[in-house]
Short mmCIF file of C-alpha atoms and ligand atoms in Angstrom, two decimals:
data_model
loop_
_atom_site.label_atom_id
_atom_site.label_comp_id
_atom_site.label_asym_id
_atom_site.label_seq_id
_atom_site.Cartn_x
_atom_site.Cartn_y
_atom_site.Cartn_z
CA UNK A 259 46.42 127.18 -30.12
CA UNK A 260 48.48 129.78 -28.30
CA UNK A 261 51.72 130.73 -30.13
CA UNK A 262 54.06 130.34 -27.19
CA UNK A 263 52.78 126.80 -26.58
CA UNK A 264 53.06 126.12 -30.27
CA UNK A 265 56.73 126.99 -30.27
CA UNK A 266 57.36 125.21 -26.98
CA UNK A 267 55.78 122.07 -28.30
CA UNK A 268 57.79 122.36 -31.46
CA UNK A 269 60.95 122.71 -29.35
CA UNK A 270 59.96 119.93 -26.97
CA UNK A 271 58.86 117.75 -29.84
CA UNK A 272 61.93 118.63 -31.86
CA UNK A 273 64.15 117.17 -29.20
CA UNK A 274 61.92 114.09 -29.03
CA UNK A 275 61.87 113.87 -32.78
CA UNK A 276 65.62 114.05 -32.98
CA UNK A 277 65.56 110.83 -31.01
CA UNK A 278 62.63 109.32 -32.89
CA UNK A 279 64.16 110.15 -36.26
CA UNK A 280 67.13 107.95 -35.41
CA UNK A 281 64.71 105.02 -35.09
CA UNK A 282 64.18 103.52 -38.53
CA UNK A 283 60.55 102.61 -37.81
CA UNK A 284 59.54 106.25 -37.44
CA UNK A 285 62.20 108.16 -39.32
CA UNK A 286 59.72 109.51 -41.88
CA UNK A 287 56.91 110.38 -39.48
CA UNK A 288 55.99 114.07 -39.76
CA UNK A 289 55.96 116.06 -36.53
CA UNK A 290 52.23 116.63 -36.85
CA UNK A 291 51.53 112.90 -36.73
CA UNK A 292 54.04 112.28 -33.97
CA UNK A 293 52.25 114.95 -31.95
CA UNK A 294 48.80 113.36 -32.43
CA UNK A 295 48.01 111.10 -29.46
CA UNK A 296 45.78 108.90 -31.58
CA UNK A 297 48.75 108.27 -33.86
CA UNK A 298 50.86 107.46 -30.77
CA UNK A 299 48.24 104.95 -29.61
CA UNK A 300 47.76 103.34 -33.02
CA UNK A 301 51.50 102.94 -33.45
CA UNK A 302 52.29 101.36 -30.11
CA UNK A 303 54.79 98.51 -30.09
CA UNK A 304 53.09 95.16 -29.48
CA UNK A 305 55.43 92.57 -30.97
CA UNK A 306 58.98 91.27 -30.73
CA UNK A 307 59.55 92.14 -34.38
CA UNK A 308 58.59 95.79 -33.89
CA UNK A 309 60.59 96.01 -30.69
CA UNK A 310 63.67 94.61 -32.41
CA UNK A 311 63.67 97.62 -34.72
CA UNK A 312 63.98 99.93 -31.71
CA UNK A 313 66.27 98.18 -29.23
CA UNK A 314 68.76 95.34 -29.17
CA UNK A 315 66.83 92.69 -27.23
CA UNK A 316 68.39 90.47 -24.59
CA UNK A 317 67.34 86.79 -24.44
CA UNK A 318 65.41 87.48 -21.20
CA UNK A 319 63.48 90.29 -22.88
CA UNK A 320 62.83 88.22 -25.98
CA UNK A 321 61.41 85.39 -23.87
CA UNK A 322 59.42 87.85 -21.76
CA UNK A 323 57.78 89.52 -24.74
CA UNK A 324 56.90 86.23 -26.42
CA UNK A 325 55.28 84.88 -23.28
CA UNK A 326 53.11 87.93 -22.45
CA UNK A 327 50.27 86.63 -24.60
CA UNK A 328 47.36 86.11 -22.28
CA UNK A 329 49.01 88.07 -19.45
CA UNK A 330 49.55 91.80 -18.97
CA UNK A 331 50.11 92.83 -22.57
CA UNK A 332 53.03 94.82 -23.81
CA UNK A 333 52.16 98.14 -25.44
CA UNK A 334 54.74 100.90 -25.81
CA UNK A 335 53.89 104.29 -27.30
CA UNK A 336 56.53 105.51 -29.79
CA UNK A 337 57.19 108.54 -27.56
CA UNK A 338 58.15 106.27 -24.63
CA UNK A 339 60.14 104.00 -26.95
CA UNK A 340 62.11 107.03 -28.13
CA UNK A 341 63.35 107.51 -24.55
CA UNK A 342 64.63 103.91 -24.31
CA UNK A 343 68.33 103.20 -24.57
CA UNK A 344 68.64 100.82 -27.53
CA UNK A 345 71.83 99.19 -26.22
CA UNK A 346 71.42 99.11 -22.46
CA UNK A 347 69.06 96.48 -21.00
CA UNK A 348 69.37 98.25 -17.63
CA UNK A 349 67.84 101.44 -19.04
CA UNK A 350 65.16 102.46 -16.49
CA UNK A 351 62.73 103.51 -19.23
CA UNK A 352 63.12 100.16 -20.94
CA UNK A 353 62.75 98.12 -17.74
CA UNK A 354 59.37 99.67 -17.04
CA UNK A 355 58.03 98.81 -20.51
CA UNK A 356 59.68 95.65 -21.82
CA UNK A 357 58.62 92.37 -20.18
CA UNK A 358 61.32 89.94 -19.02
CA UNK A 359 61.18 86.27 -18.14
CA UNK A 360 61.11 86.94 -14.38
CA UNK A 361 57.50 88.08 -14.77
CA UNK A 362 56.58 84.42 -14.95
CA UNK A 363 58.00 83.56 -11.52
CA UNK A 364 55.54 83.88 -8.69
CA UNK A 365 56.80 84.14 -5.11
CA UNK A 366 55.22 82.38 -2.09
CA UNK A 367 53.63 85.58 -0.71
CA UNK A 368 52.64 87.14 -4.03
CA UNK A 369 48.97 87.96 -4.46
CA UNK A 370 46.60 88.43 -7.36
CA UNK A 371 44.99 91.41 -5.67
CA UNK A 372 47.67 92.65 -3.23
CA UNK A 373 45.77 95.73 -2.07
CA UNK A 374 42.59 93.73 -1.46
CA UNK A 375 40.57 96.00 -3.72
CA UNK A 376 38.11 93.43 -5.03
CA UNK A 377 36.91 92.80 -1.48
CA UNK A 378 36.17 96.49 -0.89
CA UNK A 379 34.00 97.09 -3.96
CA UNK A 380 30.38 97.86 -3.08
CA UNK A 381 29.81 98.41 -6.82
CA UNK A 382 31.91 96.88 -9.61
CA UNK A 383 34.82 99.29 -10.24
CA UNK A 384 34.32 101.36 -7.08
CA UNK A 385 36.65 100.77 -4.12
CA UNK A 386 35.33 102.29 -0.89
CA UNK A 387 37.93 101.63 1.80
CA UNK A 388 38.49 104.89 3.62
CA UNK A 389 35.66 106.69 5.43
CA UNK A 390 35.37 109.77 3.23
CA UNK A 391 36.82 108.90 -0.15
CA UNK A 392 36.59 106.37 -2.96
CA UNK A 393 38.66 105.02 -5.80
CA UNK A 394 36.68 104.92 -9.05
CA UNK A 395 38.18 102.60 -11.69
CA UNK A 396 36.80 103.82 -15.01
CA UNK A 397 38.75 101.73 -17.54
CA UNK A 398 41.21 98.83 -17.84
CA UNK A 399 43.19 100.49 -20.62
CA UNK A 400 46.50 102.33 -20.36
CA UNK A 401 48.67 104.08 -22.94
CA UNK A 402 51.58 101.93 -21.79
CA UNK A 403 51.44 98.82 -19.63
CA UNK A 404 53.98 99.30 -16.85
CA UNK A 405 55.69 96.02 -16.08
CA UNK A 406 55.40 96.78 -12.35
CA UNK A 407 51.60 97.27 -12.49
CA UNK A 408 49.98 96.35 -9.16
CA UNK A 409 46.55 96.09 -10.78
CA UNK A 410 47.68 93.69 -13.49
CA UNK A 411 44.82 91.34 -12.64
CA UNK A 412 42.50 93.89 -14.32
CA UNK A 413 44.63 96.19 -16.42
CA UNK A 414 44.82 95.53 -20.15
CA UNK A 415 41.96 93.00 -19.93
CA UNK A 416 38.23 93.44 -20.20
CA UNK A 417 36.49 93.32 -16.84
CA UNK A 418 33.60 95.48 -17.98
CA UNK A 419 34.80 98.56 -16.07
CA UNK A 420 33.68 100.83 -18.92
CA UNK A 421 30.23 99.30 -19.34
CA UNK A 422 27.99 101.33 -17.09
CA UNK A 423 28.91 104.00 -14.57
CA UNK A 424 25.34 104.58 -13.41
CA UNK A 425 25.50 102.16 -10.43
CA UNK A 426 28.60 104.02 -9.21
CA UNK A 427 26.94 107.41 -9.60
CA UNK A 428 23.91 106.08 -7.73
CA UNK A 429 26.10 104.75 -4.88
CA UNK A 430 27.85 108.11 -4.61
CA UNK A 431 24.54 110.02 -4.59
CA UNK A 432 23.40 107.84 -1.68
CA UNK A 433 26.63 108.01 0.32
CA UNK A 434 26.90 111.49 1.71
CA UNK A 435 30.00 110.62 3.73
CA UNK A 436 32.02 110.49 0.50
CA UNK A 437 33.60 113.87 -0.20
CA UNK A 438 36.56 112.85 -2.39
CA UNK A 439 36.57 110.78 -5.60
CA UNK A 440 39.80 109.53 -7.12
CA UNK A 441 39.24 108.58 -10.75
CA UNK A 442 41.72 105.96 -11.86
CA UNK A 443 41.92 102.67 -13.78
CA UNK A 444 43.73 101.62 -15.99
CA UNK A 445 44.14 105.18 -17.05
CA UNK A 446 41.25 107.65 -17.27
CA UNK A 447 43.11 109.60 -19.97
CA UNK A 448 42.58 106.72 -22.37
CA UNK A 449 39.02 107.92 -22.68
CA UNK A 450 38.01 110.66 -25.06
CA UNK A 451 37.57 114.19 -23.72
CA UNK A 452 33.82 113.87 -24.32
CA UNK A 453 33.54 110.75 -22.17
CA UNK A 454 35.69 112.21 -19.38
CA UNK A 455 33.67 115.41 -19.51
CA UNK A 456 30.54 113.28 -19.09
CA UNK A 457 31.90 111.55 -15.97
CA UNK A 458 33.06 114.82 -14.42
CA UNK A 459 29.74 116.49 -15.21
CA UNK A 460 27.85 113.69 -13.48
CA UNK A 461 30.12 113.80 -10.40
CA UNK A 462 29.86 117.57 -10.15
CA UNK A 463 26.09 117.26 -9.83
CA UNK A 464 26.51 115.43 -6.50
CA UNK A 465 26.51 118.20 -3.90
CA UNK A 466 28.50 116.46 -1.14
CA UNK A 467 31.49 115.74 -3.40
CA UNK A 468 34.05 118.40 -2.56
CA UNK A 469 37.11 117.12 -4.30
CA UNK A 470 37.91 115.19 -7.46
CA UNK A 471 41.28 113.93 -8.54
CA UNK A 472 42.43 112.00 -11.56
CA UNK A 473 45.17 109.39 -11.24
CA UNK A 474 47.02 109.01 -14.52
CA UNK A 475 50.31 107.99 -16.02
CA UNK A 476 49.47 108.94 -19.59
CA UNK A 477 50.93 112.48 -19.40
CA UNK A 478 54.25 110.78 -18.56
CA UNK A 479 54.17 107.89 -21.03
CA UNK A 480 52.48 109.84 -23.85
CA UNK A 481 52.48 113.60 -23.15
CA UNK A 482 50.80 114.25 -26.51
CA UNK A 483 47.54 113.36 -24.74
CA UNK A 484 47.63 116.65 -22.82
CA UNK A 485 45.95 118.79 -25.48
CA UNK A 486 44.44 122.26 -25.11
CA UNK A 487 41.00 120.66 -25.44
CA UNK A 488 41.70 118.23 -22.61
CA UNK A 489 42.94 121.07 -20.38
CA UNK A 490 39.76 123.00 -21.19
CA UNK A 491 37.71 120.09 -19.79
CA UNK A 492 39.74 120.09 -16.55
CA UNK A 493 39.40 123.86 -16.25
CA UNK A 494 35.65 123.69 -16.79
CA UNK A 495 35.26 121.31 -13.83
CA UNK A 496 37.77 122.92 -11.48
CA UNK A 497 38.97 122.19 -8.90
CA UNK A 498 40.46 118.98 -10.29
CA UNK A 499 43.75 117.68 -8.91
CA UNK A 500 45.96 115.21 -10.72
CA UNK A 501 48.12 112.44 -9.30
CA UNK A 502 50.72 111.49 -11.88
CA UNK A 503 53.05 108.52 -11.78
CA UNK A 504 56.75 109.18 -12.27
CA UNK A 505 59.53 106.69 -11.55
CA UNK A 506 62.74 108.07 -13.03
CA UNK A 507 64.32 111.47 -13.80
CA UNK A 508 64.72 110.48 -17.47
CA UNK A 509 60.93 110.68 -17.73
CA UNK A 510 61.11 114.45 -17.25
CA UNK A 511 61.95 115.15 -20.89
CA UNK A 512 61.62 118.50 -22.72
CA UNK A 513 58.35 117.22 -24.25
CA UNK A 514 57.05 116.18 -20.84
CA UNK A 515 57.75 119.66 -19.53
CA UNK A 516 55.43 121.17 -22.14
CA UNK A 517 52.61 118.90 -20.95
CA UNK A 518 53.22 119.82 -17.29
CA UNK A 519 53.23 123.52 -18.16
CA UNK A 520 49.89 123.15 -19.86
CA UNK A 521 48.34 121.37 -16.90
CA UNK A 522 49.82 123.70 -14.30
CA UNK A 523 48.90 126.79 -16.32
CA UNK A 524 45.34 125.44 -16.45
CA UNK A 525 45.29 125.59 -12.66
CA UNK A 526 45.55 121.86 -12.05
CA UNK A 527 47.58 121.04 -8.90
CA UNK A 528 49.95 118.20 -9.77
CA UNK A 529 51.24 115.46 -7.48
CA UNK A 530 53.45 112.48 -8.18
CA UNK A 531 53.29 108.92 -6.96
CA UNK A 532 56.44 106.89 -7.41
CA UNK A 533 56.86 103.17 -7.05
CA UNK A 534 60.15 102.10 -5.51
CA UNK A 535 61.64 99.76 -8.13
CA UNK A 536 64.78 97.69 -7.95
CA UNK A 537 67.28 98.68 -10.61
CA UNK A 538 65.17 101.68 -11.65
CA UNK A 539 65.09 104.17 -8.78
CA UNK A 540 66.23 102.35 -5.62
CA UNK A 541 69.11 104.68 -4.85
CA UNK A 542 68.95 107.96 -2.92
CA UNK A 543 70.81 109.74 -5.75
CA UNK A 544 68.30 108.78 -8.43
CA UNK A 545 65.31 109.51 -6.20
CA UNK A 546 66.64 112.89 -5.19
CA UNK A 547 67.27 113.80 -8.81
CA UNK A 548 63.71 112.71 -9.68
CA UNK A 549 62.19 114.80 -6.89
CA UNK A 550 64.18 117.84 -8.00
CA UNK A 551 63.16 117.38 -11.64
CA UNK A 552 59.52 117.15 -10.54
CA UNK A 553 59.62 120.40 -8.59
CA UNK A 554 61.10 122.09 -11.68
CA UNK A 555 57.99 121.13 -13.67
CA UNK A 556 55.60 122.08 -10.83
CA UNK A 557 54.83 118.54 -9.70
CA UNK A 558 54.79 117.99 -5.93
CA UNK A 559 56.08 114.56 -4.84
CA UNK A 560 53.20 112.92 -2.92
CA UNK A 561 53.93 109.24 -2.25
CA UNK A 562 56.71 106.72 -2.72
CA UNK A 563 55.17 103.26 -2.65
CA UNK A 564 56.88 100.13 -1.52
CA UNK A 565 56.37 97.82 -4.53
CA UNK A 566 53.27 95.67 -3.88
CA UNK A 567 53.53 91.87 -3.73
CA UNK A 568 51.56 91.44 -6.97
CA UNK A 569 52.13 88.23 -8.91
CA UNK A 570 54.98 88.47 -11.41
CA UNK A 571 56.66 91.65 -10.22
CA UNK A 572 58.85 90.32 -7.42
CA UNK A 573 61.99 91.12 -9.46
CA UNK A 574 61.12 94.81 -8.97
CA UNK A 575 60.81 94.61 -5.19
CA UNK A 576 63.45 96.06 -2.87
CA UNK A 577 63.80 95.79 0.89
CA UNK A 578 61.69 98.24 2.92
CA UNK A 579 65.01 99.50 4.28
CA UNK A 580 65.87 100.87 0.81
CA UNK A 581 62.83 103.16 0.98
CA UNK A 582 63.60 104.30 4.52
CA UNK A 583 67.16 105.16 3.49
CA UNK A 584 65.82 107.22 0.61
CA UNK A 585 63.57 109.29 2.89
CA UNK A 586 66.47 109.65 5.33
CA UNK A 587 68.61 111.01 2.47
CA UNK A 588 65.93 113.52 1.47
CA UNK A 589 64.50 114.94 4.72
CA UNK A 590 66.56 117.93 5.83
CA UNK A 591 69.05 117.45 3.01
CA UNK A 592 66.78 119.01 0.43
CA UNK A 593 63.62 121.11 0.01
CA UNK A 594 60.75 119.88 2.15
CA UNK A 595 58.47 119.91 -0.91
CA UNK A 596 60.80 117.33 -2.47
CA UNK A 597 60.11 114.82 0.30
CA UNK A 598 57.14 112.52 -0.33
CA UNK A 599 55.64 110.10 2.19
CA UNK A 600 56.91 106.54 1.91
CA UNK A 601 54.03 104.07 2.29
CA UNK A 602 53.28 100.37 2.22
CA UNK A 603 49.80 99.45 1.05
CA UNK A 604 48.82 96.95 3.77
CA UNK A 605 48.58 93.60 1.93
CA UNK A 606 45.03 92.33 1.73
CA UNK A 607 43.38 95.74 2.13
CA UNK A 608 45.03 97.67 4.98
CA UNK A 609 45.34 100.89 3.05
CA UNK A 610 48.39 103.11 2.90
CA UNK A 611 50.61 102.87 5.97
CA UNK A 612 53.39 105.46 6.33
CA UNK A 613 56.90 104.14 7.00
CA UNK A 614 59.91 106.30 7.64
CA UNK A 615 63.14 106.84 9.49
CA UNK A 616 62.75 107.08 13.25
CA UNK A 617 63.79 110.48 14.58
CA UNK A 618 62.61 109.85 18.16
CA UNK A 619 65.41 108.39 20.29
CA UNK A 620 63.38 108.30 23.50
CA UNK A 621 60.08 109.64 24.82
CA UNK A 622 59.19 109.41 28.48
CA UNK A 623 57.40 111.60 31.02
CA UNK A 624 57.02 114.47 28.59
CA UNK A 625 60.66 114.51 27.66
CA UNK A 626 61.44 113.68 24.07
CA UNK A 627 64.93 113.08 22.79
CA UNK A 628 65.13 113.62 19.07
CA UNK A 629 67.79 113.41 16.44
CA UNK A 630 67.90 115.72 13.45
CA UNK A 631 68.92 114.93 9.86
CA UNK A 632 72.59 115.35 10.81
CA UNK A 633 72.30 112.91 13.69
CA UNK A 634 72.62 115.59 16.40
CA UNK A 635 70.37 115.11 19.42
CA UNK A 636 67.90 117.62 20.84
CA UNK A 637 65.63 117.49 23.86
CA UNK A 638 62.06 118.71 23.69
CA UNK A 639 60.05 119.19 26.90
CA UNK A 640 56.31 118.89 26.50
CA UNK A 641 54.05 121.36 28.29
CA UNK A 642 53.48 120.15 31.83
CA UNK A 643 56.87 118.52 32.22
CA UNK A 644 58.87 120.07 35.07
CA UNK A 645 57.66 122.73 37.47
CA UNK A 646 56.12 126.03 36.38
CA UNK A 647 57.72 129.25 37.62
CA UNK A 648 56.05 132.66 37.44
CA UNK A 649 57.52 135.24 35.08
CA UNK A 650 58.64 137.68 37.80
CA UNK A 651 60.37 134.94 39.73
CA UNK A 652 62.10 133.80 36.59
CA UNK A 653 63.33 137.31 35.80
CA UNK A 654 64.66 137.96 39.28
CA UNK A 655 66.30 134.59 39.53
CA UNK A 656 67.79 134.76 36.04
CA UNK A 657 68.95 138.34 36.31
CA UNK A 658 69.70 139.81 32.88
CA UNK A 659 70.58 136.53 31.36
CA UNK A 660 67.45 135.75 29.36
CA UNK A 661 66.64 139.12 27.80
CA UNK A 662 63.20 139.51 29.39
CA UNK A 663 64.14 142.91 30.77
CA UNK A 664 64.18 144.32 27.21
CA UNK A 665 60.41 143.84 26.97
CA UNK A 666 58.71 146.37 29.25
CA UNK A 667 55.28 144.70 28.97
CA UNK A 668 56.60 141.67 30.80
CA UNK A 669 57.71 143.64 33.85
CA UNK A 670 54.89 143.66 36.41
C1 PLP B 98 45.20 105.34 -2.41
C2 PLP B 98 43.77 105.17 -2.24
C3 PLP B 98 42.94 106.26 -1.99
C4 PLP B 98 43.47 107.66 -1.82
O1 PLP B 98 44.29 107.75 -0.70
P1 PLP B 98 44.97 109.14 -0.26
O2 PLP B 98 45.90 108.79 0.83
O3 PLP B 98 43.85 110.04 0.17
O4 PLP B 98 45.65 109.70 -1.47
C5 PLP B 98 41.59 106.02 -1.83
N1 PLP B 98 41.09 104.77 -1.91
C6 PLP B 98 41.86 103.71 -2.15
C7 PLP B 98 41.25 102.36 -2.21
C8 PLP B 98 43.23 103.87 -2.33
O5 PLP B 98 44.01 102.79 -2.57
#
């Protein structure tokens, strides 16, 4: 391992370990173990009793955790737990990981499969909805089970996604229109490097596949997974892009930064998908801070998703207006790279539909009246609107007013 990384990890981990050392459960864990992702996985929090040693539980959390048996399981890696505020039930890190009683209330329009994925699977685990690209679900497992999971009908269960990828490879070999494969799950990073390498090797053999991306939250919930060996696999199969899932600026910890540096230094372009969540990130201030933190660690904000109407997550849903206001507060007010696209996944299988503030005040006969981010109006005339005048006529009629006379080439 490279020395500079070694010391960065030690620094990043040291700040994490300062927080983990204050937690009695892990106070004696050596840094080497804390840094081992297998240790992180083995030591995930699954029970109320373990959780009680890390945070002061509210009655709603206690009831939520006890009732998750048979539903989307709770599993919290120690790293993520070390970011949770032990006293504050409104802590955004905690809300994404600790189940509450509201998960057991199902609204009238909630759906088991809100994005209609099951209906678009030509092969088990392969969603082919768009003309040129597919979503390849390789596992049901995740490092942490996000309470707002839209795929909770599958995630954390066993639906046989890992059994046999050959039918998917065969489908992709036969479908030359597919040029882009998005590997997701569950979380692909729950697989060993060897297994991931095997999948990537098989995909790379298919000549019409131009582009592969991996959708993962593990670098965020358990950055220890981003090892040198893992990065070597990504490098070997370049170009590989990664779509990460960030929801709150607190997630961009010193330890997280080390993982992002490793990925970015390995030449992996990084994007972020964020789910708009009530009480977590539904204010323009928090979102803007998140987008800025992401750019600092070389992650380009890609999408903000309106929270899907999946069963048991309605307490996380905001109005669509909240998302529009967030985009309004970003566009023009900060770096363009910090402005993702806000989308609603059309319930039942419509795909991603962009939603945003309306900047067009009127548009008629080639004349468009626009407003900018400050609310000032501007008129844009499309080509063909109004009458054309020839250059010489324009110069003689305008006199010196428009500066054309400074450009000799324009004078006939
Ligand atoms: C999100 C998604 C994709 C990828 O969409 P992009 O807009 O290209 O990122 C592909 N297939 C399915 C089913 C999806 O939900």
